[in-house]
Structure formats: C-alpha cells, structure tokens
PDB file of C-alpha atoms in Angstrom:
ATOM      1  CA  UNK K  17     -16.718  11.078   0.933  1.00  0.00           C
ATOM      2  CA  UNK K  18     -15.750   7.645  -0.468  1.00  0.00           C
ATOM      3  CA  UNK K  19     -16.731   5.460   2.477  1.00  0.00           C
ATOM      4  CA  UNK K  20     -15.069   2.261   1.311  1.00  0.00           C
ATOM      5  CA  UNK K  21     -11.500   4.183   0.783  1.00  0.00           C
ATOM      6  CA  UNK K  22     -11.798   6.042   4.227  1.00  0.00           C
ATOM      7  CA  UNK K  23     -12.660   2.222   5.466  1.00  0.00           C
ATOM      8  CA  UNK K  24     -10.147   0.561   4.135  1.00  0.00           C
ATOM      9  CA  UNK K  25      -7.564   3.385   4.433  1.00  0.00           C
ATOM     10  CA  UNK K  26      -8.102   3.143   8.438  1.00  0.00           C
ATOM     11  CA  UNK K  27      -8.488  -0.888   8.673  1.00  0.00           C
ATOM     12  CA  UNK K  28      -4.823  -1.365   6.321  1.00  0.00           C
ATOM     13  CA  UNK K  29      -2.913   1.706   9.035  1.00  0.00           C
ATOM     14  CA  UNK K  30      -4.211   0.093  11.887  1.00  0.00           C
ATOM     15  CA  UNK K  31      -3.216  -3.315  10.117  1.00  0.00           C
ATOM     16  CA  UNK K  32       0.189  -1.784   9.257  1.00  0.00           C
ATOM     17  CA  UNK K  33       0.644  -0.652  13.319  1.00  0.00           C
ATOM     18  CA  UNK K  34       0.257  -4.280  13.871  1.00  0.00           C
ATOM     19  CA  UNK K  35       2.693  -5.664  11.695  1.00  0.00           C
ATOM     20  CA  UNK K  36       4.991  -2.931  12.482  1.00  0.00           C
ATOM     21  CA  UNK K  37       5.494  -4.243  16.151  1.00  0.00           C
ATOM     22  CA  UNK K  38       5.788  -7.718  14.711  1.00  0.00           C
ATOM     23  CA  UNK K  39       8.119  -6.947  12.133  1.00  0.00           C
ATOM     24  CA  UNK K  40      10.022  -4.833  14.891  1.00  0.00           C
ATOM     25  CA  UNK K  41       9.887  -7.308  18.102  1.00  0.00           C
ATOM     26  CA  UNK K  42       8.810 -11.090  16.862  1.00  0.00           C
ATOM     27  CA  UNK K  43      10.425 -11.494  13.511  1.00  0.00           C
ATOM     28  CA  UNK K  44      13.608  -9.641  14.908  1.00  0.00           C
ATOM     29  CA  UNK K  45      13.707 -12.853  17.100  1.00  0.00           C
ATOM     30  CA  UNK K  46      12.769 -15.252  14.691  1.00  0.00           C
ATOM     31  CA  UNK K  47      15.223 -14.083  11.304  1.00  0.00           C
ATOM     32  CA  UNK K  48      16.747 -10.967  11.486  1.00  0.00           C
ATOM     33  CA  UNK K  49      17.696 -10.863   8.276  1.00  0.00           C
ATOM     34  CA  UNK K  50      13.878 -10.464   6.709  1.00  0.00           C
ATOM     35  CA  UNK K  51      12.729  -7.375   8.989  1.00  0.00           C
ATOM     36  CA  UNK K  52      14.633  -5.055   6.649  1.00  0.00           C
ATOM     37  CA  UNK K  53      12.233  -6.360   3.802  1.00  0.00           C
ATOM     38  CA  UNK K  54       9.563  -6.416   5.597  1.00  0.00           C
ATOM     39  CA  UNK K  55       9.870  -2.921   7.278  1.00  0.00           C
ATOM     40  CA  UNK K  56      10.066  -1.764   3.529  1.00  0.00           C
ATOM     41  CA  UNK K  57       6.654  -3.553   3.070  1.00  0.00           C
ATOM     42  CA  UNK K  58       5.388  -2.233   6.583  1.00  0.00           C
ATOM     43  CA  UNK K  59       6.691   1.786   5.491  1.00  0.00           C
ATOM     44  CA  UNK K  60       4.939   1.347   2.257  1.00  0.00           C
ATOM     45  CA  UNK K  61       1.941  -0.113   3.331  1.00  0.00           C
ATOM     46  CA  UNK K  62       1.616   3.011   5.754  1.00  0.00           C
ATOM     47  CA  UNK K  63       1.907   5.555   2.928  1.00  0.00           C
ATOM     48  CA  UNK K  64      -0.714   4.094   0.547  1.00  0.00           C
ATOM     49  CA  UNK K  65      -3.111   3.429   3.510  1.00  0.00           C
ATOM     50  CA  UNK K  66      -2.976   6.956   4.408  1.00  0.00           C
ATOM     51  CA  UNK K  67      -3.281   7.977   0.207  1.00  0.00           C
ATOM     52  CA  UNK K  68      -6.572   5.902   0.311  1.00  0.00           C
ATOM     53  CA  UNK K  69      -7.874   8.132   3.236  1.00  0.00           C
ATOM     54  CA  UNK K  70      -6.607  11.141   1.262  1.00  0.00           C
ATOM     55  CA  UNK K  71      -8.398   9.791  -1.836  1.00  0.00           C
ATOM     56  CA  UNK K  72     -11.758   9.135   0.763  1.00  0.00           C
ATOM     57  CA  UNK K  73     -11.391  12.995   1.819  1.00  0.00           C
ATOM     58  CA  UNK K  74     -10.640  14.548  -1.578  1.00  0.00           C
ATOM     59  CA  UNK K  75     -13.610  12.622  -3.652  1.00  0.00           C
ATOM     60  CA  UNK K  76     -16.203  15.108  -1.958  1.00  0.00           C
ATOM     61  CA  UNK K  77     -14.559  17.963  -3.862  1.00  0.00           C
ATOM     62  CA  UNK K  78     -13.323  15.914  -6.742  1.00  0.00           C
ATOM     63  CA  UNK K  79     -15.684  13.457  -7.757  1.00  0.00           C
ATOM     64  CA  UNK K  80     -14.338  12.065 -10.766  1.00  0.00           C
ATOM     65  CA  UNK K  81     -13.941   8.330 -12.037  1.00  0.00           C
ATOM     66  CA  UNK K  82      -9.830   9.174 -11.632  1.00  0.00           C
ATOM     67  CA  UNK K  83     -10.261   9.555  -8.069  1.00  0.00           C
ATOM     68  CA  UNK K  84     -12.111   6.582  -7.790  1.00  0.00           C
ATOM     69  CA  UNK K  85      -9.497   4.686 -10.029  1.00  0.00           C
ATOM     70  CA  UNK K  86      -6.162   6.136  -8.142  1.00  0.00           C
ATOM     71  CA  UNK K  87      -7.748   4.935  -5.016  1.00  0.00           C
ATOM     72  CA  UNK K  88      -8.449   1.765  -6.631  1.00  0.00           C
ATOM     73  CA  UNK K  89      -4.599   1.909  -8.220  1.00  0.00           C
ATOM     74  CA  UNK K  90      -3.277   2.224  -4.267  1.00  0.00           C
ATOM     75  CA  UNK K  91      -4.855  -0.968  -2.906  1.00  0.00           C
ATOM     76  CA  UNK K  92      -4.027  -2.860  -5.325  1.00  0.00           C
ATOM     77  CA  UNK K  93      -0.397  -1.539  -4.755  1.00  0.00           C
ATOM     78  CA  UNK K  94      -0.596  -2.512  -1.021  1.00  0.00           C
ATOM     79  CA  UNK K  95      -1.658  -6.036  -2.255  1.00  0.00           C
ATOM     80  CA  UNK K  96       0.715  -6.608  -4.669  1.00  0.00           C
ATOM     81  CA  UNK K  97       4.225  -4.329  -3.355  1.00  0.00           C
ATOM     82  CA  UNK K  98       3.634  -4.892   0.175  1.00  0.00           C
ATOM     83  CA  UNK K  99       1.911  -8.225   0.275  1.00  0.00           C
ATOM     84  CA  UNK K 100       4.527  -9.706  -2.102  1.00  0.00           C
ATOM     85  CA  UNK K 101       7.498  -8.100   0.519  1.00  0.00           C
ATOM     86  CA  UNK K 102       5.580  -9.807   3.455  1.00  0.00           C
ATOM     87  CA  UNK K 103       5.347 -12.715   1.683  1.00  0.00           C
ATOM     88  CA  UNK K 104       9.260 -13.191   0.736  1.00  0.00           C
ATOM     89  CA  UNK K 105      10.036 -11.991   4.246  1.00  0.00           C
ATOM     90  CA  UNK K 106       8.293 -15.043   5.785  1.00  0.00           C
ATOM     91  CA  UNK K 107      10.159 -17.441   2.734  1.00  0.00           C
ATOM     92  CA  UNK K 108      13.259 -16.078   3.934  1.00  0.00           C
ATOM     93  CA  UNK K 109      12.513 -16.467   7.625  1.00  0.00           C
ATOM     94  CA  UNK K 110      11.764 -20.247   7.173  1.00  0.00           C
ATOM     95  CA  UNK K 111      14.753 -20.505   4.921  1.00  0.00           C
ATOM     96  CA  UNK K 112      12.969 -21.527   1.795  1.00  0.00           C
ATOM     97  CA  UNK K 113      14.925 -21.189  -1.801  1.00  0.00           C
ATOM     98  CA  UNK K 114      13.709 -19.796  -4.520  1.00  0.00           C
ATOM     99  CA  UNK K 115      11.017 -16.950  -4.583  1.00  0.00           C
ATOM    100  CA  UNK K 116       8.528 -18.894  -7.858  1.00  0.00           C
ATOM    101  CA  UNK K 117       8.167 -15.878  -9.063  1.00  0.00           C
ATOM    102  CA  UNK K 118       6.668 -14.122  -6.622  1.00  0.00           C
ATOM    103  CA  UNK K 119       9.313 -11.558  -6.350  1.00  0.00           C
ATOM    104  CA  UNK K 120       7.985  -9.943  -9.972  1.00  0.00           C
ATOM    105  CA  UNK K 121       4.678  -8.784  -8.300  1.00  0.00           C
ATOM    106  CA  UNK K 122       7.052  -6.112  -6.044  1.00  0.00           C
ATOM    107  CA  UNK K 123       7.601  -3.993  -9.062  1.00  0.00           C
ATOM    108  CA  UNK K 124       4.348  -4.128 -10.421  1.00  0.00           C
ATOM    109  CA  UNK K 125       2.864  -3.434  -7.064  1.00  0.00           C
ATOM    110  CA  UNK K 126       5.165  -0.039  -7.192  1.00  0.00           C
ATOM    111  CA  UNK K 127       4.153   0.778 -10.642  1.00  0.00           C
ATOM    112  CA  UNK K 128       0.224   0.759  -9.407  1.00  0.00           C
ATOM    113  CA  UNK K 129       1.462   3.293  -6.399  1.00  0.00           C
ATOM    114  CA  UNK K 130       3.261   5.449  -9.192  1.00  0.00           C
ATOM    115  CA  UNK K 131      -0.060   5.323 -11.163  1.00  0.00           C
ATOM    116  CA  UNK K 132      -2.365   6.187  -8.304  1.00  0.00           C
ATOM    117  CA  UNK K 133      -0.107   9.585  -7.532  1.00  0.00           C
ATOM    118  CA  UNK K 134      -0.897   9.949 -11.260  1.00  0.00           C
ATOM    119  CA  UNK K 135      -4.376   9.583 -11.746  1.00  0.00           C
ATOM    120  CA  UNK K 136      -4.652  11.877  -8.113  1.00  0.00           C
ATOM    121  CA  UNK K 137      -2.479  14.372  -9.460  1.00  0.00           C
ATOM    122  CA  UNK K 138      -5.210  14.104 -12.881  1.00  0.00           C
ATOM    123  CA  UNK K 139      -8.058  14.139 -10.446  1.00  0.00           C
ATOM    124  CA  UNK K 140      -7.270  17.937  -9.210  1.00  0.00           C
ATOM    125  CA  UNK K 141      -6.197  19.729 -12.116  1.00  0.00           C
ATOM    126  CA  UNK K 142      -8.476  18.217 -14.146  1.00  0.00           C
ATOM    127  CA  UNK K 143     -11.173  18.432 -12.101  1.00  0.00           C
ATOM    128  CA  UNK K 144     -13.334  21.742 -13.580  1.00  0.00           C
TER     129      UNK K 144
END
C-alpha cells in the first residue's frame, strides 16, 4: 500500500468535510454568491481525495511508476482546480476585481485530474 496516498487521501476528505460545512453554513452568510464556486471546489476536492485512497489501495496489486504518477497527477489537481476555486471564492466574497490570473490554474488543475484517470486506467491494463 502507498502510505503517503492513503495519508493524504484521508487528511484532504476529512479537510474537504470541513470546508463543506463552511462553504454550506459560514460563507452562505458571508457572500452567497461564491458558495456555488466553492461547492464545485469542495465536490471536486472529495472525488480526487477519495482517487488518492483508491490509488493507496490499488498500488499493492499494481505497483508500477504510473500508479505512483496518477496519484501524484490527483494532488496536484486538488492544489491547483480546487485550491484555485477556493481561492477566487474568497476574492469574490471580499469583493475584490480582477482574478491576476489566477483563474488559468482551474483548467490546468482539471487537466491533471483527466491525466491521473489516465495514467490509472494505464496502471491496470498495463500492469502484466
């Protein structure tokens, strides 16, 4: 098993519970109008965190580099998707303009999820 993947896997759900409730009860108070975005960020968080636990489980019977890499590939897309969503969520909560660029690291952060499924997908079937 790939202890730091099962760690982290468990540490960013139980981090995603926790920003869940905020997202749901505190920011609803404070702007309404981010909690859709960051409920996206929350959601996606959620899946990845539970595809690094998958990735944890499935290197004992598929030890390859690829595992490795797509579980590598997922946090990086939690960083990057859902870190960049939290992080124009709270610049639209305290009303500032402009997003400096920060908004391009959403898409890239999506692209890394897309190539973790990948390289998982890789892992299996080309696994002999």
């Amino acid at each position: 098993m790939h202890k730091a993947y099962l760690t982290l896997g468990a540490a960013l759900s139980g981090l995603g519970v926790i920003l869940g409730a905020f997202g749901a009860h505190k920011l609803k108070e404070i702007a309404p109008e981010s909690v859709p975005t960051f409920q996206t960020g929350v959601q996606y968080q959620m899946y990845h965190a539970l595809a690094l636990i998958l990735v944890a489980i499935l290197f004992e019977k598929y030890p390859v580099k690829l595992m490795s890499w797509a579980g590598a590939a997922f946090l990086i897309g939690i960083l990057l998707f859902s870190g960049s969503l939290y992080a124009l969520a709270a610049l639209k909560a305290t009303g500032k303009v402009g997003l400096g660029g920060l908004g391009i690291l959403t898409p890239i952060g999506g692209l890394f999820f897309i190539a973790g499924w990948v390289m998982l997908v890789l892992s299996v079937l080309n696994n002999k």
